[in-house]
PDB file of C-alpha atoms in Angstrom:
ATOM      1  CA  MET N   1      19.150   1.924  14.678  1.00 40.00           C
ATOM      2  CA  ASN N   2      17.890   0.173  11.540  1.00 44.00           C
ATOM      3  CA  GLU N   3      18.575   2.885   8.950  1.00 46.00           C
ATOM      4  CA  GLN N   4      20.500   0.628   6.583  1.00 58.00           C
ATOM      5  CA  LYS N   5      17.974  -2.203   6.668  1.00 81.00           C
ATOM      6  CA  GLN N   6      15.569  -2.655   3.797  1.00 92.00           C
ATOM      7  CA  ILE N   7      11.899  -3.361   4.365  1.00 96.00           C
ATOM      8  CA  PRO N   8      10.470  -5.635   5.474  1.00 97.00           C
ATOM      9  CA  PHE N   9      12.758  -5.888   8.487  1.00 97.00           C
ATOM     10  CA  THR N  10      11.307  -9.299   9.425  1.00 97.00           C
ATOM     11  CA  ARG N  11      12.218 -11.793   6.705  1.00 96.00           C
ATOM     12  CA  SER N  12      11.109 -15.383   7.216  1.00 95.00           C
ATOM     13  CA  ARG N  13      11.466 -17.450   4.048  1.00 97.00           C
ATOM     14  CA  VAL N  14       8.281 -19.360   3.279  1.00 98.00           C
ATOM     15  CA  SER N  15       7.834 -22.601   1.355  1.00 98.00           C
ATOM     16  CA  LYS N  16       7.806 -22.589  -2.444  1.00 98.00           C
ATOM     17  CA  GLU N  17       4.156 -23.639  -2.297  1.00 98.00           C
ATOM     18  CA  THR N  18       3.215 -20.655  -0.129  1.00 98.00           C
ATOM     19  CA  GLU N  19       5.185 -18.301  -2.369  1.00 98.00           C
ATOM     20  CA  HIS N  20       3.490 -19.757  -5.460  1.00 98.00           C
ATOM     21  CA  ASN N  21       0.046 -19.369  -3.910  1.00 98.00           C
ATOM     22  CA  ILE N  22       0.694 -15.730  -3.029  1.00 98.00           C
ATOM     23  CA  ARG N  23       1.942 -14.934  -6.531  1.00 98.00           C
ATOM     24  CA  SER N  24      -1.149 -16.601  -7.999  1.00 98.00           C
ATOM     25  CA  ALA N  25      -3.462 -14.644  -5.688  1.00 98.00           C
ATOM     26  CA  VAL N  26      -1.814 -11.382  -6.733  1.00 98.00           C
ATOM     27  CA  ARG N  27      -2.037 -12.235 -10.442  1.00 98.00           C
ATOM     28  CA  ASN N  28      -5.731 -13.109 -10.114  1.00 98.00           C
ATOM     29  CA  ALA N  29      -6.761 -10.099  -8.007  1.00 98.00           C
ATOM     30  CA  ASP N  30      -9.223  -7.731  -9.680  1.00 97.00           C
ATOM     31  CA  SER N  31     -10.587  -5.697  -6.753  1.00 95.00           C
ATOM     32  CA  ILE N  32     -10.004  -4.940  -3.076  1.00 94.00           C
ATOM     33  CA  PRO N  33     -12.629  -4.241  -0.409  1.00 91.00           C
ATOM     34  CA  THR N  34     -13.182  -0.530   0.115  1.00 84.00           C
ATOM     35  CA  GLU N  35     -15.578   1.850   1.836  1.00 73.00           C
ATOM     36  CA  ASN N  36     -16.216   3.377  -1.597  1.00 66.00           C
ATOM     37  CA  THR N  37     -18.792   1.983  -4.017  1.00 66.00           C
ATOM     38  CA  LYS N  38     -16.354  -0.186  -5.965  1.00 84.00           C
ATOM     39  CA  SER N  39     -12.698  -0.787  -6.762  1.00 92.00           C
ATOM     40  CA  ARG N  40     -10.798  -2.303  -9.666  1.00 96.00           C
ATOM     41  CA  ILE N  41      -7.302  -2.703 -11.060  1.00 97.00           C
ATOM     42  CA  ALA N  42      -5.916   0.453 -12.685  1.00 98.00           C
ATOM     43  CA  ILE N  43      -5.512   0.284 -16.465  1.00 97.00           C
ATOM     44  CA  ALA N  44      -3.647   2.487 -18.951  1.00 97.00           C
ATOM     45  CA  ASP N  45      -6.771   4.462 -19.889  1.00 96.00           C
ATOM     46  CA  ASP N  46      -7.093   5.588 -16.258  1.00 96.00           C
ATOM     47  CA  ALA N  47      -3.936   7.718 -16.427  1.00 97.00           C
ATOM     48  CA  PRO N  48      -5.649  11.112 -17.042  1.00 96.00           C
ATOM     49  CA  LEU N  49      -8.228  10.481 -14.315  1.00 94.00           C
ATOM     50  CA  LEU N  50      -5.612   9.290 -11.809  1.00 96.00           C
ATOM     51  CA  TYR N  51      -3.353  12.213 -12.707  1.00 96.00           C
ATOM     52  CA  ALA N  52      -6.180  14.650 -11.967  1.00 94.00           C
ATOM     53  CA  PHE N  53      -6.786  12.950  -8.605  1.00 95.00           C
ATOM     54  CA  LEU N  54      -3.107  12.977  -7.633  1.00 95.00           C
ATOM     55  CA  SER N  55      -2.577  16.587  -8.738  1.00 94.00           C
ATOM     56  CA  ASP N  56      -4.068  17.750  -5.439  1.00 91.00           C
ATOM     57  CA  PRO N  57      -1.028  18.349  -3.176  1.00 89.00           C
ATOM     58  CA  GLN N  58      -3.087  17.299  -0.135  1.00 85.00           C
ATOM     59  CA  ILE N  59      -3.220  13.840  -1.693  1.00 88.00           C
ATOM     60  CA  SER N  60       0.163  13.354  -3.335  1.00 88.00           C
ATOM     61  CA  THR N  61       2.669  15.287  -1.211  1.00 84.00           C
ATOM     62  CA  PRO N  62       2.973  12.786   1.697  1.00 82.00           C
ATOM     63  CA  ILE N  63       3.233   9.727  -0.598  1.00 88.00           C
ATOM     64  CA  TYR N  64       6.792   8.755  -1.472  1.00 87.00           C
ATOM     65  CA  THR N  65       5.942   5.906  -3.853  1.00 89.00           C
ATOM     66  CA  LEU N  66       4.451   8.285  -6.436  1.00 92.00           C
ATOM     67  CA  PRO N  67       6.471   9.787  -9.310  1.00 90.00           C
ATOM     68  CA  SER N  68       8.430  12.815  -8.069  1.00 86.00           C
ATOM     69  CA  VAL N  69       7.154  14.915 -10.986  1.00 90.00           C
ATOM     70  CA  LEU N  70       3.511  14.246 -11.767  1.00 94.00           C
ATOM     71  CA  THR N  71       2.496  14.286 -15.418  1.00 96.00           C
ATOM     72  CA  VAL N  72       0.007  12.158 -17.346  1.00 97.00           C
ATOM     73  CA  GLU N  73       2.959  10.348 -18.908  1.00 97.00           C
ATOM     74  CA  ALA N  74       4.526   9.663 -15.495  1.00 96.00           C
ATOM     75  CA  VAL N  75       1.220   8.274 -14.248  1.00 97.00           C
ATOM     76  CA  GLU N  76       0.974   6.073 -17.363  1.00 98.00           C
ATOM     77  CA  LYS N  77       4.394   4.617 -16.485  1.00 96.00           C
ATOM     78  CA  PHE N  78       3.315   4.249 -12.845  1.00 97.00           C
ATOM     79  CA  ILE N  79       0.316   2.175 -13.952  1.00 98.00           C
ATOM     80  CA  ALA N  80       2.407   0.140 -16.426  1.00 98.00           C
ATOM     81  CA  LYS N  81       4.928  -0.649 -13.686  1.00 97.00           C
ATOM     82  CA  HIS N  82       2.178  -2.055 -11.519  1.00 98.00           C
ATOM     83  CA  GLN N  83       0.756  -4.064 -14.399  1.00 98.00           C
ATOM     84  CA  HIS N  84       4.154  -5.725 -14.772  1.00 98.00           C
ATOM     85  CA  GLU N  85       4.412  -6.272 -11.015  1.00 98.00           C
ATOM     86  CA  GLN N  86       1.006  -7.949 -10.993  1.00 98.00           C
ATOM     87  CA  SER N  87       2.039 -10.209 -13.874  1.00 98.00           C
ATOM     88  CA  VAL N  88       4.859 -11.623 -11.701  1.00 98.00           C
ATOM     89  CA  GLY N  89       2.843 -11.560  -8.475  1.00 98.00           C
ATOM     90  CA  GLU N  90       4.660  -8.708  -6.755  1.00 98.00           C
ATOM     91  CA  GLY N  91       2.419  -5.646  -6.869  1.00 98.00           C
ATOM     92  CA  LEU N  92      -1.068  -4.231  -7.396  1.00 98.00           C
ATOM     93  CA  LEU N  93      -2.647  -0.848  -8.069  1.00 98.00           C
ATOM     94  CA  PHE N  94      -6.354  -0.387  -7.348  1.00 97.00           C
ATOM     95  CA  LEU N  95      -8.585   2.612  -7.995  1.00 96.00           C
ATOM     96  CA  ASN N  96     -11.648   3.183  -5.815  1.00 92.00           C
ATOM     97  CA  PHE N  97     -14.715   4.913  -7.245  1.00 89.00           C
ATOM     98  CA  ASN N  98     -17.734   6.581  -5.663  1.00 82.00           C
ATOM     99  CA  SER N  99     -21.317   6.284  -6.884  1.00 80.00           C
ATOM    100  CA  ASP N 100     -20.724   9.104  -9.389  1.00 82.00           C
ATOM    101  CA  GLY N 101     -17.822   7.244 -10.994  1.00 82.00           C
ATOM    102  CA  GLU N 102     -15.212   9.615  -9.542  1.00 85.00           C
ATOM    103  CA  ILE N 103     -11.977   8.421  -7.946  1.00 90.00           C
ATOM    104  CA  GLY N 104     -12.366   8.481  -4.169  1.00 88.00           C
ATOM    105  CA  GLY N 105      -9.010   6.870  -3.426  1.00 90.00           C
ATOM    106  CA  TYR N 106      -6.405   4.352  -4.522  1.00 93.00           C
ATOM    107  CA  GLN N 107      -4.338   1.518  -3.058  1.00 94.00           C
ATOM    108  CA  ASP N 108      -0.780   0.661  -4.045  1.00 96.00           C
ATOM    109  CA  LEU N 109       0.482  -2.754  -2.872  1.00 98.00           C
ATOM    110  CA  CYS N 110       4.067  -3.962  -2.859  1.00 97.00           C
ATOM    111  CA  ILE N 111       4.320  -7.716  -2.266  1.00 98.00           C
ATOM    112  CA  TRP N 112       7.319  -9.860  -1.273  1.00 98.00           C
ATOM    113  CA  PRO N 113       6.000 -13.413  -1.917  1.00 98.00           C
ATOM    114  CA  GLN N 114       9.195 -15.108  -0.742  1.00 98.00           C
ATOM    115  CA  TRP N 115       8.594 -13.686   2.754  1.00 98.00           C
ATOM    116  CA  ALA N 116       4.779 -13.688   2.595  1.00 98.00           C
ATOM    117  CA  ALA N 117       4.964  -9.958   3.299  1.00 98.00           C
ATOM    118  CA  GLY N 118       3.460  -6.841   1.813  1.00 98.00           C
ATOM    119  CA  GLU N 119       3.088  -3.077   2.109  1.00 98.00           C
ATOM    120  CA  LEU N 120      -0.062  -1.032   1.474  1.00 96.00           C
ATOM    121  CA  SER N 121       0.029   2.633   0.572  1.00 93.00           C
ATOM    122  CA  GLY N 122      -2.451   4.984  -1.015  1.00 91.00           C
ATOM    123  CA  ALA N 123      -4.808   7.835  -0.264  1.00 88.00           C
ATOM    124  CA  VAL N 124      -8.435   8.878  -0.003  1.00 86.00           C
ATOM    125  CA  HIS N 125      -9.915  12.121  -1.321  1.00 79.00           C
ATOM    126  CA  PRO N 126      -9.473  15.049   1.110  1.00 75.00           C
ATOM    127  CA  GLU N 127     -13.247  15.307   1.447  1.00 71.00           C
ATOM    128  CA  ARG N 128     -13.217  11.822   2.963  1.00 62.00           C
ATOM    129  CA  GLN N 129     -10.319  12.468   5.336  1.00 59.00           C
ATOM    130  CA  GLY N 130     -11.092  13.042   8.990  1.00 57.00           C
ATOM    131  CA  LYS N 131     -14.231  10.899   8.733  1.00 55.00           C
ATOM    132  CA  ARG N 132     -12.573   7.566   9.577  1.00 63.00           C
ATOM    133  CA  LYS N 133     -12.712   6.636   5.876  1.00 63.00           C
ATOM    134  CA  GLY N 134      -8.953   6.156   5.783  1.00 69.00           C
ATOM    135  CA  ILE N 135      -9.030   3.978   8.896  1.00 81.00           C
ATOM    136  CA  GLU N 136     -11.938   1.902   7.617  1.00 82.00           C
ATOM    137  CA  GLY N 137     -10.318   1.488   4.213  1.00 81.00           C
ATOM    138  CA  ALA N 138      -6.962   0.529   5.745  1.00 88.00           C
ATOM    139  CA  LYS N 139      -8.563  -2.130   7.958  1.00 91.00           C
ATOM    140  CA  LEU N 140     -10.420  -3.595   4.980  1.00 92.00           C
ATOM    141  CA  GLY N 141      -7.205  -3.615   2.959  1.00 94.00           C
ATOM    142  CA  PHE N 142      -5.119  -5.246   5.681  1.00 96.00           C
ATOM    143  CA  ASP N 143      -7.780  -7.913   6.279  1.00 96.00           C
ATOM    144  CA  TRP N 144      -7.826  -8.649   2.541  1.00 97.00           C
ATOM    145  CA  MET N 145      -4.028  -8.877   2.326  1.00 98.00           C
ATOM    146  CA  PHE N 146      -3.964 -11.480   5.103  1.00 98.00           C
ATOM    147  CA  ASP N 147      -7.085 -13.434   4.127  1.00 97.00           C
ATOM    148  CA  VAL N 148      -7.060 -13.332   0.307  1.00 97.00           C
ATOM    149  CA  LEU N 149      -3.405 -12.896  -0.624  1.00 98.00           C
ATOM    150  CA  GLY N 150      -2.278 -15.200   2.197  1.00 98.00           C
ATOM    151  CA  LEU N 151       0.359 -12.881   3.658  1.00 98.00           C
ATOM    152  CA  HIS N 152       1.950 -13.487   7.069  1.00 98.00           C
ATOM    153  CA  LEU N 153       3.313  -9.958   7.638  1.00 98.00           C
ATOM    154  CA  ILE N 154       2.431  -6.387   6.693  1.00 98.00           C
ATOM    155  CA  CYS N 155       5.146  -3.728   6.769  1.00 98.00           C
ATOM    156  CA  GLU N 156       4.352  -0.005   6.528  1.00 97.00           C
ATOM    157  CA  THR N 157       6.479   3.132   6.265  1.00 95.00           C
ATOM    158  CA  GLY N 158       5.871   6.829   6.802  1.00 93.00           C
ATOM    159  CA  ALA N 159       7.817  10.068   6.863  1.00 91.00           C
ATOM    160  CA  LEU N 160       9.071  11.126  10.280  1.00 93.00           C
ATOM    161  CA  ASP N 161       6.649  14.080  10.254  1.00 91.00           C
ATOM    162  CA  ASN N 162       3.652  12.181   8.863  1.00 90.00           C
ATOM    163  CA  HIS N 163       1.658  12.229  12.075  1.00 91.00           C
ATOM    164  CA  ARG N 164      -1.586  11.110  10.390  1.00 88.00           C
ATOM    165  CA  THR N 165      -0.020   7.828   9.269  1.00 91.00           C
ATOM    166  CA  ALA N 166       1.681   7.368  12.640  1.00 95.00           C
ATOM    167  CA  ARG N 167      -1.612   7.748  14.509  1.00 93.00           C
ATOM    168  CA  LEU N 168      -3.322   5.370  12.093  1.00 93.00           C
ATOM    169  CA  LEU N 169      -0.749   2.585  12.370  1.00 96.00           C
ATOM    170  CA  ASP N 170      -0.155   2.963  16.096  1.00 96.00           C
ATOM    171  CA  GLY N 171      -3.911   2.869  16.647  1.00 94.00           C
ATOM    172  CA  LEU N 172      -4.302  -0.285  14.562  1.00 95.00           C
ATOM    173  CA  GLY N 173      -1.699  -2.138  16.612  1.00 96.00           C
ATOM    174  CA  PHE N 174       1.340  -2.030  14.331  1.00 98.00           C
ATOM    175  CA  GLU N 175       4.701  -2.215  16.111  1.00 98.00           C
ATOM    176  CA  ARG N 176       7.330   0.456  15.500  1.00 97.00           C
ATOM    177  CA  MET N 177      10.471  -1.300  14.292  1.00 97.00           C
ATOM    178  CA  GLY N 178      12.882   1.592  13.720  1.00 96.00           C
ATOM    179  CA  THR N 179      13.812   3.632  10.665  1.00 96.00           C
ATOM    180  CA  THR N 180      14.982   3.046   7.122  1.00 95.00           C
ATOM    181  CA  VAL N 181      15.896   5.138   4.096  1.00 92.00           C
ATOM    182  CA  SER N 182      13.213   5.125   1.399  1.00 88.00           C
ATOM    183  CA  HIS N 183      14.325   5.552  -2.225  1.00 83.00           C
ATOM    184  CA  ARG N 184      12.410   7.062  -5.132  1.00 79.00           C
ATOM    185  CA  ASP N 185      12.945   5.992  -8.734  1.00 75.00           C
ATOM    186  CA  ASP N 186      14.585   9.382  -9.402  1.00 76.00           C
ATOM    187  CA  GLY N 187      17.273   8.686  -6.800  1.00 77.00           C
ATOM    188  CA  THR N 188      15.995  10.957  -4.042  1.00 82.00           C
ATOM    189  CA  THR N 189      15.777   9.548  -0.532  1.00 86.00           C
ATOM    190  CA  ARG N 190      13.764  10.066   2.645  1.00 89.00           C
ATOM    191  CA  LYS N 191      14.196   8.794   6.165  1.00 93.00           C
ATOM    192  CA  SER N 192      11.117   6.779   7.117  1.00 94.00           C
ATOM    193  CA  LEU N 193       9.650   5.168  10.196  1.00 96.00           C
ATOM    194  CA  VAL N 194       8.870   1.459   9.841  1.00 97.00           C
ATOM    195  CA  TRP N 195       5.927  -0.447  11.359  1.00 98.00           C
ATOM    196  CA  GLU N 196       5.145  -4.176  11.150  1.00 98.00           C
ATOM    197  CA  VAL N 197       2.315  -6.457  12.225  1.00 98.00           C
ATOM    198  CA  THR N 198       1.995 -10.235  11.825  1.00 98.00           C
ATOM    199  CA  LYS N 199      -1.196 -12.001  10.837  1.00 97.00           C
ATOM    200  CA  GLU N 200      -1.482 -13.475  14.317  1.00 97.00           C
ATOM    201  CA  GLN N 201      -1.099 -10.064  15.986  1.00 97.00           C
ATOM    202  CA  TRP N 202      -3.655  -8.527  13.624  1.00 97.00           C
ATOM    203  CA  LYS N 203      -6.248 -11.249  14.113  1.00 95.00           C
ATOM    204  CA  GLU N 204      -5.844 -11.213  17.885  1.00 94.00           C
ATOM    205  CA  ARG N 205      -6.489  -7.474  17.990  1.00 93.00           C
ATOM    206  CA  HIS N 206      -9.191  -7.114  15.339  1.00 91.00           C
ATOM    207  CA  CYS N 207     -10.978 -10.452  15.036  1.00 80.00           C
ATOM    208  CA  THR N 208     -11.660 -11.418  18.661  1.00 60.00           C
TER     209      THR N 208
END
């Protein structure tokens, strides 16, 4: 078992040039492709709107990367953390909006430039679930991570009972790698399944 391993499990050190290029791509990112009308980087003023979106338990409960106690202030810190991560090329937080200017979903990216690897998490509004919106959005996001950020590997995690995520990742061709222990900022932990897919595996399955 791989419970003590930290993600990503596959760690292939890339050249300094590749690492630099990935960090630069992350710093310069301002949007990500989405099935919604538009997306952009989250800013501090978005905290009340994002808090309202995340306050729906159907959205926030399965997501371990969110603050354990949701408040506007916690969401402000969540956004600020991602702003710092983007400044060093290691993370991004995008908000997706519909034609009425309402949040329809968000994407949270953790990037490991030294391994050319990344993880994508997030959610779509419950009204959009079950309509392939999550699948379409995930495919767009994974394509973008490989093609625009220049990643070589995507690593994903999910709770052992998160069958929606398991079906999504299995269906998209990710390989189950084992389990790990996920840690929240408040010190709580959760056992998680781990999936990985390389750029070559992804392109062979989805671009041929």
